[in-house]
Short mmCIF file of C-alpha atoms in Angstrom, two decimals:
data_model
loop_
_atom_site.label_atom_id
_atom_site.label_comp_id
_atom_site.label_asym_id
_atom_site.label_seq_id
_atom_site.Cartn_x
_atom_site.Cartn_y
_atom_site.Cartn_z
CA MET A 1 -110.30 98.56 17.49
CA CYS A 2 -108.69 98.40 20.88
CA ARG A 3 -104.77 99.38 21.22
CA MET A 4 -102.65 96.63 21.67
CA SER A 5 -101.93 97.14 25.24
CA ASP A 6 -105.68 97.06 25.97
CA CYS A 7 -106.05 93.91 24.17
CA TRP A 8 -103.23 92.56 25.88
CA ASN A 9 -104.73 93.38 29.26
CA ARG A 10 -107.81 92.16 28.50
CA PHE A 11 -106.41 88.99 27.12
CA TRP A 12 -104.84 88.37 30.47
CA PHE A 13 -106.75 90.34 33.08
CA ALA A 14 -110.65 90.25 31.73
CA GLU A 15 -113.09 90.04 34.97
CA THR A 16 -114.07 86.47 35.44
CA PRO A 17 -116.23 84.49 37.73
CA LEU A 18 -114.55 83.54 40.87
CA ILE A 19 -116.44 80.32 40.47
CA ARG A 20 -114.40 79.48 37.58
CA LEU A 21 -111.17 79.98 39.26
CA ALA A 22 -112.44 77.82 42.15
CA LEU A 23 -113.39 75.20 40.05
CA PHE A 24 -110.24 75.27 38.12
CA ARG A 25 -107.94 75.28 41.70
CA ILE A 26 -109.90 71.92 42.79
CA LEU A 27 -109.61 70.04 39.36
CA THR A 28 -106.02 71.11 39.13
CA LEU A 29 -105.17 69.81 42.59
CA LEU A 30 -106.94 66.83 42.39
CA LEU A 31 -104.80 66.14 39.07
CA VAL A 32 -101.72 66.75 41.07
CA PHE A 33 -102.66 64.64 43.83
CA TYR A 34 -103.05 61.80 41.64
CA ASP A 35 -99.81 62.41 39.90
CA VAL A 36 -97.90 63.01 43.20
CA VAL A 37 -99.39 59.42 44.69
CA ARG A 38 -98.87 57.57 41.43
CA VAL A 39 -94.86 58.72 41.20
CA SER A 40 -94.28 58.07 45.03
CA ARG A 41 -93.24 54.64 44.97
CA SER A 42 -90.70 55.33 42.38
CA ASN A 43 -89.51 58.06 44.58
CA PHE A 44 -89.00 56.03 47.51
CA LEU A 45 -87.14 53.30 45.79
CA ASP A 46 -84.88 55.91 44.51
CA ALA A 47 -84.14 57.51 47.86
CA GLU A 48 -83.32 53.72 48.99
CA GLY A 49 -81.11 53.01 46.09
CA ARG A 50 -84.13 50.78 45.01
CA PRO A 51 -83.51 48.06 47.20
CA GLY A 52 -84.42 44.44 45.79
CA LEU A 53 -84.05 45.63 42.34
CA GLU A 54 -81.03 44.49 39.98
CA LEU A 55 -80.44 48.10 38.69
CA ALA A 56 -80.30 51.19 40.33
CA ARG A 57 -81.37 54.38 38.16
CA ALA A 58 -78.78 57.12 37.41
CA TRP A 59 -78.94 60.70 38.91
CA GLN A 60 -79.37 62.96 35.64
CA PRO A 61 -80.94 66.01 37.11
CA ILE A 62 -83.12 68.03 34.91
CA TYR A 63 -81.94 71.58 33.95
CA ALA A 64 -83.89 73.43 36.84
CA ILE A 65 -82.75 70.95 39.58
CA GLU A 66 -79.18 70.97 38.44
CA VAL A 67 -79.60 75.06 38.56
CA LEU A 68 -80.97 75.06 42.13
CA GLY A 69 -78.30 72.67 43.17
CA ILE A 70 -80.92 70.32 44.30
CA THR A 71 -79.46 66.66 45.49
CA PRO A 72 -81.11 63.27 45.58
CA PRO A 73 -82.81 63.14 49.20
CA GLY A 74 -82.42 60.26 51.38
CA PRO A 75 -85.04 58.04 52.64
CA LEU A 76 -86.34 60.63 55.61
CA ALA A 77 -86.11 63.60 53.64
CA SER A 78 -88.49 61.55 51.15
CA ARG A 79 -91.00 60.67 53.45
CA ILE A 80 -90.94 64.14 55.16
CA VAL A 81 -91.62 66.10 51.89
CA PHE A 82 -94.15 63.67 50.85
CA CYS A 83 -96.28 63.71 54.06
CA ILE A 84 -96.10 67.88 54.19
CA LEU A 85 -97.04 67.64 50.35
CA ILE A 86 -100.05 65.34 50.86
CA VAL A 87 -101.09 67.39 53.98
CA SER A 88 -100.83 70.68 51.98
CA LEU A 89 -102.68 69.39 48.99
CA VAL A 90 -105.66 68.05 51.29
CA PHE A 91 -105.53 72.11 52.67
CA ALA A 92 -105.45 73.44 49.15
CA ILE A 93 -108.20 71.42 47.87
CA LEU A 94 -110.82 72.25 50.83
CA GLY A 95 -109.48 75.89 50.29
CA LEU A 96 -108.02 76.25 54.08
CA PHE A 97 -105.26 78.90 54.07
CA THR A 98 -105.68 78.68 50.38
CA ARG A 99 -102.96 80.82 49.26
CA LEU A 100 -100.05 79.57 51.78
CA SER A 101 -101.26 75.74 50.91
CA CYS A 102 -101.25 76.45 47.19
CA LEU A 103 -97.73 77.98 47.51
CA LEU A 104 -96.37 75.15 49.66
CA VAL A 105 -97.94 72.36 46.88
CA ALA A 106 -96.26 74.51 43.97
CA ILE A 107 -92.90 74.56 45.85
CA LEU A 108 -92.82 70.88 46.96
CA THR A 109 -94.52 69.50 43.61
CA PHE A 110 -91.77 71.25 41.71
CA TYR A 111 -89.54 69.39 43.95
CA TRP A 112 -90.90 65.95 44.20
CA LEU A 113 -91.73 65.72 40.48
CA GLY A 114 -88.46 66.80 39.38
CA ILE A 115 -86.72 64.36 41.63
CA ARG A 116 -88.60 61.74 39.82
CA LEU A 117 -87.55 63.21 36.07
CA SER A 118 -84.08 63.84 37.45
CA PHE A 119 -83.96 59.77 38.03
CA GLY A 120 -85.59 58.89 34.47
CA GLN A 121 -86.47 60.01 31.21
CA ALA A 122 -87.63 63.58 31.35
CA HIS A 123 -91.51 64.10 30.04
CA HIS A 124 -93.31 67.43 29.09
CA ASP A 125 -96.65 66.38 30.39
CA GLU A 126 -96.18 68.23 33.74
CA ILE A 127 -95.25 71.40 32.14
CA ALA A 128 -98.45 73.03 32.13
CA MET A 129 -99.49 71.48 35.59
CA MET A 130 -96.65 73.20 37.19
CA PHE A 131 -97.14 76.79 35.45
CA ALA A 132 -100.70 76.15 37.09
CA LEU A 133 -99.61 75.49 40.39
CA MET A 134 -97.41 78.46 40.49
CA THR A 135 -100.31 80.92 39.44
CA LEU A 136 -102.77 79.73 42.02
CA PRO A 137 -100.90 81.09 44.86
CA LEU A 138 -100.83 84.76 43.04
CA SER A 139 -104.77 84.72 42.60
CA PRO A 140 -107.91 84.57 44.48
CA SER A 141 -108.42 80.96 44.06
CA GLY A 142 -109.61 80.88 47.81
CA ASP A 143 -112.43 83.10 47.28
CA ARG A 144 -114.98 80.68 46.31
CA PHE A 145 -115.75 76.71 47.21
CA SER A 146 -113.22 76.91 50.24
CA ILE A 147 -113.15 76.66 53.84
CA ASP A 148 -111.64 80.21 53.76
CA ALA A 149 -114.60 81.69 51.90
CA LEU A 150 -116.98 79.93 54.37
CA ILE A 151 -115.13 81.69 57.28
CA ASN A 152 -115.47 84.94 55.45
CA ARG A 153 -119.15 84.83 54.99
CA VAL A 154 -119.53 83.84 58.44
CA ARG A 155 -117.55 86.86 59.79
CA LEU A 156 -119.48 89.19 57.52
CA THR A 157 -122.69 88.13 58.74
CA ARG A 158 -121.81 88.49 62.29
CA SER A 159 -120.48 91.89 61.79
CA SER A 160 -123.85 92.60 60.37
CA HIS A 161 -122.77 93.02 56.74
CA SER A 162 -124.42 91.83 53.67
CA ILE A 163 -122.69 88.80 51.95
CA THR A 164 -124.23 90.33 48.57
CA SER A 165 -121.36 92.92 48.98
CA LEU A 166 -119.11 90.02 48.13
CA PRO A 167 -117.61 90.32 44.45
CA GLN A 168 -118.71 87.61 41.92
CA SER A 169 -115.72 88.18 39.58
CA SER A 170 -111.96 89.65 39.71
CA GLN A 171 -109.57 90.77 36.92
CA PHE A 172 -106.90 88.42 38.33
CA ALA A 173 -109.42 85.41 38.62
CA GLY A 174 -108.75 84.25 34.67
CA TRP A 175 -105.24 84.70 34.30
CA PRO A 176 -104.05 81.51 35.71
CA LEU A 177 -106.47 79.63 33.15
CA ARG A 178 -104.92 81.73 30.39
CA MET A 179 -101.18 80.74 31.72
CA THR A 180 -102.18 77.31 31.53
CA GLN A 181 -103.68 77.50 28.28
CA MET A 182 -100.55 79.20 26.86
CA THR A 183 -98.33 76.70 28.55
CA ILE A 184 -99.84 73.39 26.85
CA VAL A 185 -99.98 75.01 23.61
CA ILE A 186 -95.94 76.18 23.89
CA GLY A 187 -95.07 72.86 25.70
CA TYR A 188 -96.63 70.67 23.14
CA PHE A 189 -95.67 72.45 20.33
CA PHE A 190 -92.10 72.93 21.07
CA ALA A 191 -92.23 68.93 22.20
CA GLY A 192 -93.29 68.26 18.66
CA ALA A 193 -91.07 70.53 16.92
CA THR A 194 -88.11 69.59 18.56
CA LYS A 195 -89.05 65.69 17.68
CA LEU A 196 -89.41 66.73 14.11
CA MET A 197 -86.02 68.71 13.91
CA THR A 198 -84.11 66.16 15.51
CA GLY A 199 -85.45 62.58 14.35
CA GLY A 200 -87.45 63.68 11.36
CA PHE A 201 -90.90 61.88 10.88
CA SER A 202 -89.33 58.54 11.85
CA TRP A 203 -90.56 59.30 15.51
CA MET A 204 -94.33 59.17 14.02
CA ASN A 205 -94.09 55.44 13.93
CA GLY A 206 -96.67 54.63 16.74
CA TYR A 207 -94.57 52.95 19.15
CA SER A 208 -94.71 56.08 21.27
CA LEU A 209 -98.50 56.19 21.56
CA GLN A 210 -98.41 52.29 22.14
CA LYS A 211 -96.28 52.32 25.15
CA THR A 212 -98.01 54.97 26.47
CA MET A 213 -101.37 53.35 25.97
CA LEU A 214 -100.01 50.11 27.45
CA GLY A 215 -98.97 51.93 30.61
CA GLY A 216 -102.07 53.70 31.00
CA GLY A 217 -104.25 50.57 30.93
CA GLY A 218 -107.41 52.27 29.80
CA PRO A 219 -110.31 49.83 28.55
CA TRP A 220 -109.50 50.38 24.75
CA SER A 221 -105.56 50.12 25.38
CA GLU A 222 -105.22 46.18 24.69
CA PHE A 223 -107.52 46.38 21.52
CA LEU A 224 -105.77 49.53 19.82
CA THR A 225 -102.11 48.37 20.88
CA GLN A 226 -102.41 45.04 18.90
CA ASN A 227 -101.33 46.85 15.73
CA VAL A 228 -98.56 49.11 15.95
CA LEU A 229 -100.02 50.79 12.44
CA VAL A 230 -103.30 51.59 14.23
CA CYS A 231 -101.46 53.71 16.68
#
């Protein structure tokens, strides 16, 4: 039996292969890239007052945006943030200036998605993703499968050092994955618990899932959503 403190440290900081963290970095950032591009049109329309549309969406900042005193961006600010965010995402996925790129991605994604949620209904599906982004700059996420790692290997070769001396694992490589796992569990548990406390079992009527499936447009969506009881 290990002491509680030892078990706690082992849970968060056990030796973890650097390759696993690198794959986590790439997959997470690809998901963020998709999400950022997906909401870009909506953000641009909100920044311009939604021209050509009958109704403009009201600004109702989520708590984090309100606490930081962030106000709605204008069209120029939106385009500047979007361009810097896309460049930072590409750099972070490729692993160039990895920690700096991941830091910029975390800050700008928080801003970009926070603006979207402040103009519409807030959802909980981005919570774990945001916590994952916040952990990447604080971990050796660029030590494998990155341009930074390749440059480091070339430098070692030129200085007559063996690349076999490079570590294969790190005690700081696993905690981003643990943090993301914990955030998913906490986020979805309290989302479900809140629905039960405020609406009882009446919210489990299938309409939310039906709406989500129709919006996603998957290959089975049209077939499964024809009957709300199935949902």
